[in-house]
Coordinates of C-alpha atoms in Angstrom, one line a residue:
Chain P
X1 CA 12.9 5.8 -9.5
X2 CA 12.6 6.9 -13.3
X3 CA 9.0 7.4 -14.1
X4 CA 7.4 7.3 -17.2
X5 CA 3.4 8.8 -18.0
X6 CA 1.2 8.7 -20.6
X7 CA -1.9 10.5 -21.2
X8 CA -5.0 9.7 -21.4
X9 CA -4.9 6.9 -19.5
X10 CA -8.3 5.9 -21.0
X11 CA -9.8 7.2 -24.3
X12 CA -13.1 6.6 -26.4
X13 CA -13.6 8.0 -29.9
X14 CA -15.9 7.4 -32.7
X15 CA -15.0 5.1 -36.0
X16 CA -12.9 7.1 -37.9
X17 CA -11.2 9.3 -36.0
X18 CA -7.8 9.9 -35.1
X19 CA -6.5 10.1 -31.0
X20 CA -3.2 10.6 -29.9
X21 CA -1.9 9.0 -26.7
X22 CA 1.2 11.1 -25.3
X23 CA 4.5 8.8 -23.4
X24 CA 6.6 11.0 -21.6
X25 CA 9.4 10.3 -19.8
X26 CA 9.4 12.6 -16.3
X27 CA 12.7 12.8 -15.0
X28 CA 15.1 11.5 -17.4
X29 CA 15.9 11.6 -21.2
X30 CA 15.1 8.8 -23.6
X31 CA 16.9 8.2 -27.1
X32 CA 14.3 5.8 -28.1
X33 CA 11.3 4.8 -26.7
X34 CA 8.6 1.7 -27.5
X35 CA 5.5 1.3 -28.1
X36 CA 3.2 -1.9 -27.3
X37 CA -0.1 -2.9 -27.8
X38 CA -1.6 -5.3 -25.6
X39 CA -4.8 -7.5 -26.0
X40 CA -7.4 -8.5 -22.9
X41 CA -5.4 -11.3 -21.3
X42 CA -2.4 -11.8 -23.6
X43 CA 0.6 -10.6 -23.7
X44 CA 2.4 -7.2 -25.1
X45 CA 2.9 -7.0 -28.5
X46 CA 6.0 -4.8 -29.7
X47 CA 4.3 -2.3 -32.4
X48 CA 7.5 0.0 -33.3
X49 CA 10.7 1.5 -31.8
X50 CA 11.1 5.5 -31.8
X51 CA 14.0 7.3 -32.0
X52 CA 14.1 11.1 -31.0
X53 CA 14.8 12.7 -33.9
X54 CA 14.5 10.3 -36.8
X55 CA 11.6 7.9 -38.2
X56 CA 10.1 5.3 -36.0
X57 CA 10.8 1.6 -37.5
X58 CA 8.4 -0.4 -37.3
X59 CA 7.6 -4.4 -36.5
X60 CA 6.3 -6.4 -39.3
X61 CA 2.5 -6.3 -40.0
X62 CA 2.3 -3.2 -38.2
X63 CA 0.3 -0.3 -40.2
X64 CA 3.1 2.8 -40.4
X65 CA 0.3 5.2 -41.9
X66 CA -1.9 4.3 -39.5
X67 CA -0.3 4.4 -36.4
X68 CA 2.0 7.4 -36.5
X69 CA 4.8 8.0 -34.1
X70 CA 6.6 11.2 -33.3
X71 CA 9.8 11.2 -31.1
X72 CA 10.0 15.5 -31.2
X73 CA 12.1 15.4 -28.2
X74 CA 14.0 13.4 -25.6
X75 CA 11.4 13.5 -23.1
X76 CA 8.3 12.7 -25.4
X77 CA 7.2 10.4 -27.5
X78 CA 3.6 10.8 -29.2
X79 CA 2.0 7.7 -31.0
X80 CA -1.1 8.5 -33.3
X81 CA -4.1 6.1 -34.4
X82 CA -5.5 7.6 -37.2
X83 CA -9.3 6.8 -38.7
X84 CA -9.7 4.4 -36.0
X85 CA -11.5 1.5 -35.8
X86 CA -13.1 -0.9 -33.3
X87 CA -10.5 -3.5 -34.3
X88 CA -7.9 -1.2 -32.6
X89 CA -9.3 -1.3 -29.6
X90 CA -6.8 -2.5 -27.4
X91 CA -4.2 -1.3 -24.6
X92 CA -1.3 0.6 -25.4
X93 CA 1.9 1.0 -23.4
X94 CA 5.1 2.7 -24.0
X95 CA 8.6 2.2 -22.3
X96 CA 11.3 4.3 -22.3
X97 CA 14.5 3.4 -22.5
X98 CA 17.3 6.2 -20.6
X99 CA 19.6 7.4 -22.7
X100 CA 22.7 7.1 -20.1
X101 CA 21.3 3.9 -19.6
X102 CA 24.5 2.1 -21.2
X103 CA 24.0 -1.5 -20.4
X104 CA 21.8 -1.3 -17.9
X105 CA 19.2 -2.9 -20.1
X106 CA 16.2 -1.0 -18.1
X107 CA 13.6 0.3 -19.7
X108 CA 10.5 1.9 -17.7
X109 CA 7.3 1.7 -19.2
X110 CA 4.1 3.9 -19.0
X111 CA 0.8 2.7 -16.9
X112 CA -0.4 2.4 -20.3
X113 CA -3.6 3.7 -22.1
X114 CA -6.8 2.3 -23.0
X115 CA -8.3 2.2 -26.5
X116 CA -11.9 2.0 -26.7
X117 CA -13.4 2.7 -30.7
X118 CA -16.9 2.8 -31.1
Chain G
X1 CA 11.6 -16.0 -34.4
X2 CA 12.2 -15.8 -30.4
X3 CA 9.3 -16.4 -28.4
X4 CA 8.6 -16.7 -24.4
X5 CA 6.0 -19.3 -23.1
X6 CA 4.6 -18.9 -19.2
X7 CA 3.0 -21.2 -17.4
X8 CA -1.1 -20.2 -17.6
X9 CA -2.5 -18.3 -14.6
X10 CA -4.3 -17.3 -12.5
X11 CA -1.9 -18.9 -9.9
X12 CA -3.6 -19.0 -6.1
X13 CA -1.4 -19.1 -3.1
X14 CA -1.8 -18.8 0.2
X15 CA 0.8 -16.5 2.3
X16 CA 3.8 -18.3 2.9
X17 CA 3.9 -20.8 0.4
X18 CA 6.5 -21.3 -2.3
X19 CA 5.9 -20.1 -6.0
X20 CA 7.2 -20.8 -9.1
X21 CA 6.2 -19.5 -12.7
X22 CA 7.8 -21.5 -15.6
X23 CA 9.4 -19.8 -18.3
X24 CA 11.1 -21.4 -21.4
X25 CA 12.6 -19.1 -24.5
X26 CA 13.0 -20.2 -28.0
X27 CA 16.4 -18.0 -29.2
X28 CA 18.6 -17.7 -31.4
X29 CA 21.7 -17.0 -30.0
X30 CA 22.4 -15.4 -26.6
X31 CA 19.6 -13.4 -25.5
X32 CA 18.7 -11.5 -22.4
X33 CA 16.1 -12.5 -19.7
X34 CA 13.7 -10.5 -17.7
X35 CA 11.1 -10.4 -15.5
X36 CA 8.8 -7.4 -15.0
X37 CA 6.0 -7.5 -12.6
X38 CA 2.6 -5.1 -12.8
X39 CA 1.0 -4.2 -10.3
X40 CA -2.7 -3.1 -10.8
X41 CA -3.0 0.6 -12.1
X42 CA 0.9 0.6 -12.6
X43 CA 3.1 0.4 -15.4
X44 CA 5.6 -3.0 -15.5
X45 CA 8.3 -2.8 -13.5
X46 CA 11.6 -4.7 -13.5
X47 CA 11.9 -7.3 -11.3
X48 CA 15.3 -8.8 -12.1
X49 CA 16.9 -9.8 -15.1
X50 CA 20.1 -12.2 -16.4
X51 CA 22.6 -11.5 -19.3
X52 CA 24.2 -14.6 -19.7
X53 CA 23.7 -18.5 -19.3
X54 CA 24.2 -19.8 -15.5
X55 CA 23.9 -16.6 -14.4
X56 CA 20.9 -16.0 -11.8
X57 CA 19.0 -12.9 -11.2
X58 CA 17.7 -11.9 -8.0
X59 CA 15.7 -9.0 -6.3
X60 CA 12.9 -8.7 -3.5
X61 CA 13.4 -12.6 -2.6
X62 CA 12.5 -13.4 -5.9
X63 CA 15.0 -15.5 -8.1
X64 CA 15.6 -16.5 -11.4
X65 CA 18.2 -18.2 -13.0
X66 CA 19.3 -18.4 -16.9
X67 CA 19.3 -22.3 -18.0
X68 CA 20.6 -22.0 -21.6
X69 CA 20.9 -26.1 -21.5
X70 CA 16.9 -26.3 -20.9
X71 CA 16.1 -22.8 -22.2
X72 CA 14.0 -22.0 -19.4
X73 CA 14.4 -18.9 -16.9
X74 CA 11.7 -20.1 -14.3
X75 CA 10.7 -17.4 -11.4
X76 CA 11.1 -18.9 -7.8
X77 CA 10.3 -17.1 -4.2
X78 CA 10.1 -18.8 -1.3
X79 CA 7.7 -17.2 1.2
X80 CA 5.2 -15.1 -0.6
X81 CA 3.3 -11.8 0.7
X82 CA -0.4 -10.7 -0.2
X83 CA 1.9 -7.7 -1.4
X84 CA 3.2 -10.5 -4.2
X85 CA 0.0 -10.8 -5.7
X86 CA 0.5 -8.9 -9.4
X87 CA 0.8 -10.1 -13.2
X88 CA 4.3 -10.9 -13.8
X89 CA 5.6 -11.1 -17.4
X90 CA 8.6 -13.2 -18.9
X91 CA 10.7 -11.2 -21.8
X92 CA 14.1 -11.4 -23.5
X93 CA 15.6 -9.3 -25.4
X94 CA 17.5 -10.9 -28.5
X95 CA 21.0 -11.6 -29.2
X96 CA 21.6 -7.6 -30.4
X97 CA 20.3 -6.1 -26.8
X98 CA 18.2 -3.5 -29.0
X99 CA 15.7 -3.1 -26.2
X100 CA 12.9 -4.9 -28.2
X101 CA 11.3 -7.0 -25.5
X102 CA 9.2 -10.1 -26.8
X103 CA 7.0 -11.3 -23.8
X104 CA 5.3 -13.8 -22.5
X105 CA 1.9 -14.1 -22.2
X106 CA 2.1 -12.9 -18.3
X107 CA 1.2 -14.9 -15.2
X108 CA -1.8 -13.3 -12.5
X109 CA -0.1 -14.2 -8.9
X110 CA -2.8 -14.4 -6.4
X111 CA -1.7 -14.3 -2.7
X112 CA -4.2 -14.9 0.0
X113 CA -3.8 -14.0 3.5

């Protein structure tokens, strides 16, 4: 089946700094992918929608300049917490969605990545 | 806006028995229904989804089926395996099909042998 990574699976960095979390799609191309935050026992939370080659749109009361996405190609998707802070601790997951998918409606999503801000 | 309610977890069963995890929707218009399953260390995973009202979903003995009149789209397997036991998660995707999934708050299935 389609499979979908992201790296690093689990990341810790200091107050005010910026890490980038990586969603790739292995073995198929993705028009747009999503990203999804996701807080200890509750449920995913869609942050923004990426579309390769044009701006990510965003849900409403999430940051733009502080999380910043990159869809460079149709394979990878990047997704960018700048000057974090322990607030943004969370999980983070990304899906992609196939681009010959038609109306399949199947997205596959990434093991996710771990957020830890000290 | 839409939302998805699950029934609260963790949900203990033994081998064998019959489960079901409620799901009601709040929609406008004609959304789509899914449910994706995680198992530990993995990413979610479809487990079978519905387009339209009446119709029912179905895939590893799992079924679902899409009650516009009650709103609900309530998960259902008959004989369960310790193999079951994984976080399963209620979504739709609204009326457009854009592929933005709202979710539920996920259900932890416990299976014990």
């Amino acid at each position: 089946g389609a499979v979908v990574s992201q790296h690093p699976s689990w990341v810790i960095c200091k107050s005010g700094t910026s890490v980038k979390i990586e969603c790739r799609s292995l073995d198929f191309q993705a028009t747009t992918m999503f990203w999804y935050r996701q807080f200890p026992k509750q449920s995913l939370m869609l942050m923004a929608t990426s579309n390769e080659g044009s701006k990510a749109t965003y849900e409403q009361g999430v940051e733009k300049d502080k999380f910043l996405i990159n869809h460079a190609s149709l394979t990878l998707s990047t997704l960018t917490v700048t000057s974090a802070h322990p607030e943004d601790s969370s999980f983070y997951i990304c899906s992609a969605w196939p681009t010959t998918s038609g109306i399949s409606y199947e997205q596959y999503f990434g093991p996710g990545t771990r957020l830890t801000v000290t | 806006g839409d939302s998805v309610t699950q029934m609260e977890g963790p949900v203990t069963l033994s081998e064998e028995a019959f489960l079901t995890i409620n799901c009601t929707y709040t929609a406008t218009g004609y959304p789509s229904l899914f449910w994706y399953v995680q198992y530990p260390g993995e990413g979610l995973q479809l487990l079978l989804k519905a387009t339209k009202a009446d119709d029912k979903g179905s895939n590893k003995g799992f079924e679902a089926t899409y009650r516009k009149e009650t709103t609900s789209f309530h998960l259902e397997k008959g004989s369960v395996q310790v193999s079951d036991s994984a976080v399963y998660f209620c979504a739709l995707d609204g009326s457009s099909n854009t592929g933005k999934l709202i979710f539920g708050q996920g259900t932890t299935l416990q299976v014990k042998p």
